[in-house]
Coordinates of C-alpha atoms in Angstrom, one line a residue:
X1 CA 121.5 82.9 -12.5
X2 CA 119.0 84.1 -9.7
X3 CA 120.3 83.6 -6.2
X4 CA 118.2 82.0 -4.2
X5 CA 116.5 83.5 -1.2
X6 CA 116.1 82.5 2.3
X7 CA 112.3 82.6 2.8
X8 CA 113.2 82.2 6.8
X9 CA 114.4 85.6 8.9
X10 CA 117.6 84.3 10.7
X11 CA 117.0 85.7 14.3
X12 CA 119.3 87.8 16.3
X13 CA 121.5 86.7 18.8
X14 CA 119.8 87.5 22.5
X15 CA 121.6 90.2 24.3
X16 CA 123.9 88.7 27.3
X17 CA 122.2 89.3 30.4
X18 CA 124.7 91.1 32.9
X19 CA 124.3 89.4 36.2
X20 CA 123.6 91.9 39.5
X21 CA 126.8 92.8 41.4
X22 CA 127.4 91.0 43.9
X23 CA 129.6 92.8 46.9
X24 CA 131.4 90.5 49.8
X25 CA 131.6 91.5 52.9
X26 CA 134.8 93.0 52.5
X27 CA 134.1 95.4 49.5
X28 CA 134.8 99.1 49.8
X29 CA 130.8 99.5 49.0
X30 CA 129.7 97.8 51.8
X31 CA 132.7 99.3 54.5
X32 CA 131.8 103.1 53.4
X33 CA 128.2 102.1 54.2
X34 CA 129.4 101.0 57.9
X35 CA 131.6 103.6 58.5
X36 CA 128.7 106.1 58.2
X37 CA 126.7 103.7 60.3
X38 CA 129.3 103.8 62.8
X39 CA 129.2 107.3 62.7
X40 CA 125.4 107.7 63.1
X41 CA 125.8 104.9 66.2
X42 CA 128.7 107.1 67.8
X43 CA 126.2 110.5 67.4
X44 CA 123.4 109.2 68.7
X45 CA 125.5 107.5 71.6
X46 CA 126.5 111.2 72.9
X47 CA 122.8 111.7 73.2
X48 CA 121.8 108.7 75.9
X49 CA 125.5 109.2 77.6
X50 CA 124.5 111.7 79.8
X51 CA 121.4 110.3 81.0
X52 CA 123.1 108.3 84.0
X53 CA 125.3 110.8 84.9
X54 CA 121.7 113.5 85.9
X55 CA 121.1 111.6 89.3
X56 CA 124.8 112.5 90.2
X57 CA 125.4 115.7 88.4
X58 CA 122.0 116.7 90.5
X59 CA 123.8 115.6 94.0
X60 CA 126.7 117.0 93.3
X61 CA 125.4 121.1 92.3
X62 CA 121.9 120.6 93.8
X63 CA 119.3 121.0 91.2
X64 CA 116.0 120.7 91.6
X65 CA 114.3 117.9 89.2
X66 CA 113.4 120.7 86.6
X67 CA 116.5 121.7 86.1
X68 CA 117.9 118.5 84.7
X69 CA 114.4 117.9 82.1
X70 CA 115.8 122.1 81.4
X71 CA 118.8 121.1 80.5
X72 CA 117.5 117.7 78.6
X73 CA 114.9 120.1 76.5
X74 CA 117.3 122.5 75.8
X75 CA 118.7 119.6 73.7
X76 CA 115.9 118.7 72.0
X77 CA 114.9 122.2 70.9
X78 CA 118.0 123.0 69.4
X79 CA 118.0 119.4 67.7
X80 CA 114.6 120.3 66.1
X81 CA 115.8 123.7 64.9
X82 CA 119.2 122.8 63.3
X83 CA 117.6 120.2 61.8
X84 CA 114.6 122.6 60.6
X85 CA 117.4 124.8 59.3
X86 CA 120.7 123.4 58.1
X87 CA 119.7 119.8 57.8
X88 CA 119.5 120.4 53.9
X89 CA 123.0 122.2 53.5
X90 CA 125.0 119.4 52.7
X91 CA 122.6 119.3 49.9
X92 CA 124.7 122.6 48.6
X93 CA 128.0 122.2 49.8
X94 CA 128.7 118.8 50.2
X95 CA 128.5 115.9 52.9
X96 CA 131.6 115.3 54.2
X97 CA 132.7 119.3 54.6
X98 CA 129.0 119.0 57.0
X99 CA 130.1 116.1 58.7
X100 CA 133.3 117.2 59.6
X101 CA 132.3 120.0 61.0
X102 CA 129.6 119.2 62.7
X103 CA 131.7 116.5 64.9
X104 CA 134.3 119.0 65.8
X105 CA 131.1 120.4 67.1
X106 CA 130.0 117.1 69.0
X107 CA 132.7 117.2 70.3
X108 CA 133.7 120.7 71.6
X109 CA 130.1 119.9 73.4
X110 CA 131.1 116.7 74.6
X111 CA 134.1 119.2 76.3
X112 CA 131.8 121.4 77.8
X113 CA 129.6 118.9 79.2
X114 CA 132.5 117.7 80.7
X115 CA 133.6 120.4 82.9
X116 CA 130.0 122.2 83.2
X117 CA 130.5 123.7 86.8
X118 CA 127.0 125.7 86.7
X119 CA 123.3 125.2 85.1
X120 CA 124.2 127.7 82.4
X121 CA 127.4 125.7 81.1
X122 CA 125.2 122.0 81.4
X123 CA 122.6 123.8 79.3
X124 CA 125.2 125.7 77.0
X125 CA 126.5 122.2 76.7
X126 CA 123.1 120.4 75.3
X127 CA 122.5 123.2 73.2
X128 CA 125.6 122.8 70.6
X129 CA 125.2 119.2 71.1
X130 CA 121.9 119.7 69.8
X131 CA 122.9 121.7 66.9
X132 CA 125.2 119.4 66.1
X133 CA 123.4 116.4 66.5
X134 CA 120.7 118.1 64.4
X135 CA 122.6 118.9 61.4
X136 CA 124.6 115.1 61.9
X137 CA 121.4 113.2 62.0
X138 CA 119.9 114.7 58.2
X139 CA 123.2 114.5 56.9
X140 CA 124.3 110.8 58.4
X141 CA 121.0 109.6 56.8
X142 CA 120.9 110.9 53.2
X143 CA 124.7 110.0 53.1
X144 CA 123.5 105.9 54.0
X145 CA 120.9 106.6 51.1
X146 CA 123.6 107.6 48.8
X147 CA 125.8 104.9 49.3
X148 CA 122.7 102.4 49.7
X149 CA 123.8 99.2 47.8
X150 CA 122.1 98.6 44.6
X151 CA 121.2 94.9 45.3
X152 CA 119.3 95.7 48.2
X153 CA 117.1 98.7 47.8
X154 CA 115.1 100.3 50.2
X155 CA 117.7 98.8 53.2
X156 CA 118.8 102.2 54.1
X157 CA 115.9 103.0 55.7
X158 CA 116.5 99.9 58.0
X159 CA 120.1 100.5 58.7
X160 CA 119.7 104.1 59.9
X161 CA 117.3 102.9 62.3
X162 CA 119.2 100.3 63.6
X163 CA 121.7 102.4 64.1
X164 CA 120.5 105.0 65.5
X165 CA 118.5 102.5 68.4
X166 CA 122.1 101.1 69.2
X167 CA 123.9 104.1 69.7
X168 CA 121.1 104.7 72.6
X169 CA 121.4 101.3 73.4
X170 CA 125.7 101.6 73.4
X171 CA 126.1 105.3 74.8
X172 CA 123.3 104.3 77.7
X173 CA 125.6 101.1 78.7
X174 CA 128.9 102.6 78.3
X175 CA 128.0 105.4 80.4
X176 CA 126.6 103.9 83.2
X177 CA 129.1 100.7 83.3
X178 CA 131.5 103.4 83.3
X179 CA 130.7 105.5 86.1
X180 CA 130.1 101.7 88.5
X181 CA 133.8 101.1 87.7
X182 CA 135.1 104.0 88.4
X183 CA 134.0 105.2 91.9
X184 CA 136.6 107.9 92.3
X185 CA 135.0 110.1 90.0
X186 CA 136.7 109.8 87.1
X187 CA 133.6 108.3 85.0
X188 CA 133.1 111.4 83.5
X189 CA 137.1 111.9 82.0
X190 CA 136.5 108.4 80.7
X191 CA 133.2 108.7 78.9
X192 CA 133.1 112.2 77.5
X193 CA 136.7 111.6 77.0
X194 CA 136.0 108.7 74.7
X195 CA 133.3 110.3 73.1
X196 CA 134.9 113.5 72.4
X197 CA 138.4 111.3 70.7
X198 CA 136.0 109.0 68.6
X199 CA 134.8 112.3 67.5
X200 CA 137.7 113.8 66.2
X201 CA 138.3 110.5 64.9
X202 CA 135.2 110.1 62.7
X203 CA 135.4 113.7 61.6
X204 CA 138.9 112.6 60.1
X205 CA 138.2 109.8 58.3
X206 CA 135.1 110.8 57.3
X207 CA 137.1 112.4 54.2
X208 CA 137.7 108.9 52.6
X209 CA 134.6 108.6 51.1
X210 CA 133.5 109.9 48.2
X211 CA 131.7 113.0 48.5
X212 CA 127.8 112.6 47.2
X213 CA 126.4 115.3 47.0
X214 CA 127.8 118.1 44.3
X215 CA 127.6 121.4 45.3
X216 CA 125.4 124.0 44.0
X217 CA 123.5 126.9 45.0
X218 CA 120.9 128.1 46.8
X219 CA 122.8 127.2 50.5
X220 CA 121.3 130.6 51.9
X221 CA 117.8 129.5 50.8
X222 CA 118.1 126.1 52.3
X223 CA 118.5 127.5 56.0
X224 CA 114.9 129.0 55.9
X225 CA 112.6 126.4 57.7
X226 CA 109.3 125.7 55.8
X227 CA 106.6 123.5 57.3
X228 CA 103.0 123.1 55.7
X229 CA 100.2 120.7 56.4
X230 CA 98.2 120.6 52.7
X231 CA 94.4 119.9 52.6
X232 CA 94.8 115.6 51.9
X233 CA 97.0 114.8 54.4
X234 CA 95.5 117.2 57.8
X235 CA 92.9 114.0 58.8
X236 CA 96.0 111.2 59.2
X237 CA 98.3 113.7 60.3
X238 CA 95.7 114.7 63.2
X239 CA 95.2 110.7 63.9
X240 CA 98.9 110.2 64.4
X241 CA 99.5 112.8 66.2
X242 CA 98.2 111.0 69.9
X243 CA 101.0 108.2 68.7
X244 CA 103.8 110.6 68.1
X245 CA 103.4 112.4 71.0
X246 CA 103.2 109.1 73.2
X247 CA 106.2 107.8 71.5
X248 CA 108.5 110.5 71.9
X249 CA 107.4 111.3 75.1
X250 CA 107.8 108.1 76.8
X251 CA 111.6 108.5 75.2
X252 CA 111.9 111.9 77.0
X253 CA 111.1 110.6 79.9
X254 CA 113.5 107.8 80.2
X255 CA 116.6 109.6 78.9
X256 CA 115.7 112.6 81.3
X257 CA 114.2 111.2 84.2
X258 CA 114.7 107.4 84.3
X259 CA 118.0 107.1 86.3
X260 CA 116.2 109.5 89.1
X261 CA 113.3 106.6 89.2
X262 CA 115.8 104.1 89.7
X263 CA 117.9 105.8 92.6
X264 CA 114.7 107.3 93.7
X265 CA 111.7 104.7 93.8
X266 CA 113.9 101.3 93.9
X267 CA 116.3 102.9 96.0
X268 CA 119.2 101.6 93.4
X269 CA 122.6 103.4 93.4
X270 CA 123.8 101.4 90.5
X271 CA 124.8 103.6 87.9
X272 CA 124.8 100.6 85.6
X273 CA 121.2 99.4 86.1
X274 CA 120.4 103.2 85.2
X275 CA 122.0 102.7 82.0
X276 CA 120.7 99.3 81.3
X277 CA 117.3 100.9 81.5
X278 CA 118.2 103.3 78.5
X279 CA 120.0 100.2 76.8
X280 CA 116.4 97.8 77.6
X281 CA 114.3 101.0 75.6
X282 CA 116.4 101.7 73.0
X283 CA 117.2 98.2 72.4
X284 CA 114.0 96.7 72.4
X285 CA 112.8 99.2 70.1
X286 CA 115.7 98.3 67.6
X287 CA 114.9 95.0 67.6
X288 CA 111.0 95.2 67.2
X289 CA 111.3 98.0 64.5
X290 CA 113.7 96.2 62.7
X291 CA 111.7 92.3 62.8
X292 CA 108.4 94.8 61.6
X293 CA 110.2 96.6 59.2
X294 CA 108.0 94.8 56.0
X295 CA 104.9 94.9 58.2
X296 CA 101.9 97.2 56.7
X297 CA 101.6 100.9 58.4
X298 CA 98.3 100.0 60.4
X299 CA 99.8 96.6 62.0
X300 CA 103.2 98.8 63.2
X301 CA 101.0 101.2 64.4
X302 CA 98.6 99.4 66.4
X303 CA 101.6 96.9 67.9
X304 CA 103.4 100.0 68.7
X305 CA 100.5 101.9 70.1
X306 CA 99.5 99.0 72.2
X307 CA 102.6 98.0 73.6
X308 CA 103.1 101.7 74.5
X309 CA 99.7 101.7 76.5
X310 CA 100.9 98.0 78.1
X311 CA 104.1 98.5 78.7
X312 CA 103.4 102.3 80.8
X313 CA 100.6 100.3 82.2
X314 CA 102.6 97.7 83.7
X315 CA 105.4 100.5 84.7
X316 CA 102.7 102.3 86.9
X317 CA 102.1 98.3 88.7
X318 CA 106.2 97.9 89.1
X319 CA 106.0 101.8 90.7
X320 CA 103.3 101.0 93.1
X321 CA 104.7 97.3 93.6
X322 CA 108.7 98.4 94.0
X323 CA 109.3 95.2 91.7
X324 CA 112.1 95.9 89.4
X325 CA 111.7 92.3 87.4
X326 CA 108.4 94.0 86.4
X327 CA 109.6 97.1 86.1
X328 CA 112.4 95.7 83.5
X329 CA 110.1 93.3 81.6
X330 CA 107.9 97.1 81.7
X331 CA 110.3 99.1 80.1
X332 CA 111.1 96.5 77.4
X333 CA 107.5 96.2 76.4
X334 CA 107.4 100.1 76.6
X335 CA 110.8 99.8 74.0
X336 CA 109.4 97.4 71.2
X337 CA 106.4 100.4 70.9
X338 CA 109.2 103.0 71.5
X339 CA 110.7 101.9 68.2
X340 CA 107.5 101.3 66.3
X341 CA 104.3 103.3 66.8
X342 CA 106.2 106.4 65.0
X343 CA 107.3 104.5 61.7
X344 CA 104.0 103.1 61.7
X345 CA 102.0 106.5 62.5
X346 CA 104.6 107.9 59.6
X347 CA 104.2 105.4 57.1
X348 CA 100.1 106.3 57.4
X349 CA 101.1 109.8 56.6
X350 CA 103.6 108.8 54.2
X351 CA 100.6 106.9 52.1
X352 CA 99.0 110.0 51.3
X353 CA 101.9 113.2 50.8
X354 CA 102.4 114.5 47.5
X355 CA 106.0 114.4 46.6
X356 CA 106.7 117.8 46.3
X357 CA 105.1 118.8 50.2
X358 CA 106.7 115.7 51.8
X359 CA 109.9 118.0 53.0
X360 CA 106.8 120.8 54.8
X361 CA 104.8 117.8 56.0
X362 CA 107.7 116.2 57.6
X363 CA 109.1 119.4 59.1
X364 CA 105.9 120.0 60.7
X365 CA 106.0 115.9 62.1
X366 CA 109.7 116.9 63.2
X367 CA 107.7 119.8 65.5
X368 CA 105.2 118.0 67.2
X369 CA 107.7 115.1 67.8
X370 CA 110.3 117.3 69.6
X371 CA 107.9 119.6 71.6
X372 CA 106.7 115.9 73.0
X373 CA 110.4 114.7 73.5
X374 CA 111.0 117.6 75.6
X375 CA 107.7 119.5 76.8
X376 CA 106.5 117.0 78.9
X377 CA 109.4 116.0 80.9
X378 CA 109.9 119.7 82.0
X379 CA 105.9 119.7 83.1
X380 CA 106.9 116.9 84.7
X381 CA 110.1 118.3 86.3
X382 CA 108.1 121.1 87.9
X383 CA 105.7 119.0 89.7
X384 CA 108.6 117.0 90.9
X385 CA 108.7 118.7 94.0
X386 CA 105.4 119.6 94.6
X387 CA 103.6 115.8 94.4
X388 CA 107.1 113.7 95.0
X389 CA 108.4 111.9 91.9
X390 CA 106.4 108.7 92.2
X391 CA 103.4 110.8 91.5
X392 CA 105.0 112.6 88.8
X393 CA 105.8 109.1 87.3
X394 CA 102.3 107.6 87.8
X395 CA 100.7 110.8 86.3
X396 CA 103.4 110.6 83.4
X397 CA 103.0 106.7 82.5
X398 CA 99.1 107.5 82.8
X399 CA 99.0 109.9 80.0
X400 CA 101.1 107.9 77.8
X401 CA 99.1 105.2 78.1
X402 CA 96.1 107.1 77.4
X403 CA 97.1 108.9 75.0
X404 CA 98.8 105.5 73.3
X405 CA 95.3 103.8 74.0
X406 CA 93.3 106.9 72.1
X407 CA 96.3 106.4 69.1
X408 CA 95.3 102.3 69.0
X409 CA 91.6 103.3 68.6
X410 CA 92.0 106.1 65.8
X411 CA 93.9 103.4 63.9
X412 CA 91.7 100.7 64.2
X413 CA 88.4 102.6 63.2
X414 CA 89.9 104.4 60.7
X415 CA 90.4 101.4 58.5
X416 CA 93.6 100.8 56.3
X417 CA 94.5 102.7 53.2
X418 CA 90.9 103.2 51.6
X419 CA 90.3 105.6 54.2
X420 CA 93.6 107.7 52.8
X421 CA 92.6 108.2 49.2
X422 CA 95.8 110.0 47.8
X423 CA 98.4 108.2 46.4
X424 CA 101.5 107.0 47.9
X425 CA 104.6 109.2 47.3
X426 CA 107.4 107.6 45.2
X427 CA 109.8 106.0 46.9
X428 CA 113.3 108.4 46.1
X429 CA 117.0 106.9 46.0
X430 CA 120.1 107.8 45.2
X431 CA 119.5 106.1 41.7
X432 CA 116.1 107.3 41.0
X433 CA 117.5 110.8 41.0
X434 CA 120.5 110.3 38.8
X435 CA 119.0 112.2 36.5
X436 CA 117.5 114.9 38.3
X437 CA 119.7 115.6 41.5
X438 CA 116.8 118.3 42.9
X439 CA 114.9 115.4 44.0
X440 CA 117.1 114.0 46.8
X441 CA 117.5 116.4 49.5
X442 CA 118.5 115.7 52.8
X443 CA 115.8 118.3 54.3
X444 CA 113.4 116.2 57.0
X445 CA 110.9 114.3 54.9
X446 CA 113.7 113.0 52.1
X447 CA 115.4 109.8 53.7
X448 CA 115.1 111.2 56.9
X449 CA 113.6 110.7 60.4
X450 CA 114.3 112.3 63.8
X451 CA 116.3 110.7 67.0
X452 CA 115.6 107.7 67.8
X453 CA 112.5 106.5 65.9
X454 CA 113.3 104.2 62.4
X455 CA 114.0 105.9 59.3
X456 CA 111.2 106.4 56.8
X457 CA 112.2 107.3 53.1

């Protein structure tokens, strides 16, 4: 007897679908993700902390006004070469032995900033801070990319912007609220104090999380800077550059100079409205960086370019008015393009890097942006006394402005991306990498982005 056969192909069960992980508030994922956020906040609050404390520090030893944007530079040339240099070692030998170290670091300058009794030691001081902020800031950021959750990809860049923008906002409050309470002197003990405990503290219990990053060779190698500008990407680079500069300039010139503007040209001896100035900048930048984060590259740029050129615009009218309602409402529209004509300006460039030259391409952004950050505000420190500081300001605001104005006009004629014809580099995570670990490196260019502007992966 024949069986009989099944002219119908019985089909196969469907494969269960997994559903994505979810993770509550209160999962380890997401409190190793704060802690290094928290850690990245409490760095980059060290670096606006002792921006009220110039105006007295130059009473109390005498300065001259170029001293104190001297000792501010000296900060953000070491920043730009440890960051040029080591800020791909944790790449080799791990993240948390970097972090660790580097806070003990923070915070040994933190100490000498403390009890600087000459120009040397205050300079001496902003030096390892800068080191040490250099090396924290690569290292902070490629760790938030490593423990990115995997439900929300791409938020890492967001994140270390945030909080990068409130620790400027936090150390510029805390600092100058600080020294209005405590009028006997003791401002100092209390905020480098803090600073230098929450230090020790983070560079503890930064060994609870898991380390991610293996090690393997090639440390040495890593320390050698290597910047390049290839053939496809010099003509954005060169339109970006009036933006940078205007961005990170007007940032210099706040954190350096801005308490002296309010003692000086509103006749204010608040400590406290000198930090709220830093807190206004930085936080108005977090904000608007963070609300444009999904905006195209040529609408951040041209917001942030223009409220640049506005907002010094309207600070040169509060100057020559003495109005400090205008000259707050100023500095906040200065803040939202503080914290977004970079990350637009670096997006453009972004759009048209080859993967393999995005580490040279950023290092050489990293140079023009620091050189900005701290050139300027010593040019401006040495004409100080010759033309009186409200000149120096108008003169200062002026060429932001321009400059922001030239930045809004390259962008606009130079269309969007049609005018960029290479391809967009592939965005890199922690996942995409899994299987080739050479790929994510903490160098500048790789997850990375320089104090205080958003993060750009």
């Amino acid at each position: 007897m024949v069986p009989k056969v099944s002219n119908t192909m019985e089909e196969a069960p469907a494969p269960a679908v997994q559903p994505a992980p979810t993770y509550v508030w209160w999962s380890r994922e997401r409190w190793r993700l704060r802690l290094v956020l928290i850690a990245t906040s409490a760095m980059m609050a060290g670096a606006s902390a002792p921006s009220p404390f110039y105006p007295v520090i130059q009473d109390e030893f005498g300065f001259a006004p170029v001293m104190i944007t001297v000792v501010f530079a000296a900060y953000a040339v070491a920043l730009l070469a440890a960051l040029l240099t080591a800020g791909a070692l944790s790449d080799h030998i791990g993240r948390r032995p970097v972090i660790c170290t580097a806070f003990v670091v923070l915070a040994i300058s933190m100490v000498l900033f403390w009890h600087a009794d000459s120009a040397a030691a205050l300079i001496l001081s902003r030096v390892v801070q800068g080191i040490a902020s250099g090396i924290l800031l690569s290292t902070l950021s490629a760790t938030v990319v490593d423990l990115e959750l995997p439900h929300k990809p791409g938020s890492a860049s967001s994140w270390n912007a945030i909080s990068a923008m409130a620790g400027l906002a936090i150390g510029g409050l805390f600092a100058g609220a600080t020294l209005s309470l405590f009028v006997d002197g003791s401002g100092a003990a209390v905020v480098f104090g803090t600073l230098v405990g929450t230090y020790l503290l983070l560079a503890t219990i930064i060994w609870v999380l898991p380390e991610t990053s293996a090690r393997r060779r090639g440390a040495w190698a890593s320390l050698l800077p290597r910047a390049a500008l290839p053939r496809e990407v010099r003509r954005a680079f060169l339109f970006a550059v009036p933006a940078f500069v205007a961005g990170w300039a007007t940032g210099g010139l706040y954190l350096s100079l801005g308490a002296n503007i309010i003692t000086t040209e509103f006749h204010s001896s608040s400590h406290l409205v000198s930090g709220l100035i830093v807190t206004m900048l930085a936080g108005a930048g977090g904000l608007a960086g963070f609300f444009m984060r999904n905006r195209s590259a040529r609408t951040v740029t041209l917001y942030g370019t223009i409220s640049l050129a506005v907002g010094s615009t309207l600070t040169l009218v509060a100057l020559t008015l003495t109005s400090p309602e205008l000259y707050c409402l100023a500095v906040i529209i200065t803040g939202t393009g503080f914290g977004t004509a970079f990350p637009g300006a670096l997006k453009t460039i972004q759009a048209v890097v080859k993967p393999e030259a995005n580490a040279e391409v950023m290092a050489a952004v990293f140079v023009v942006c620091y050189l900005a950050f701290g050139l300027p505000v010593v040019i401006a420190g040495i004409l100080v006394p010759a033309i009186g500081l409200f000149a120096t300001a108008c003169w200062y605001g002026g060429s932001v402005a321009l400059l922001a104005l030239c930045a809004a006009l390259l962008r606009w004629f130079s269309g969007g991306a049609r005018a960029l014809p290479s391809p967009r580099a592939p965005e890199i995570t922690s996942r995409s990498v899994e299987s080739n670990p050479e790929r994510l490196s903490s160098r500048p260019g790789l997850g990375l982005q320089p104090v205080p502007a958003p993060v750009v992966r």
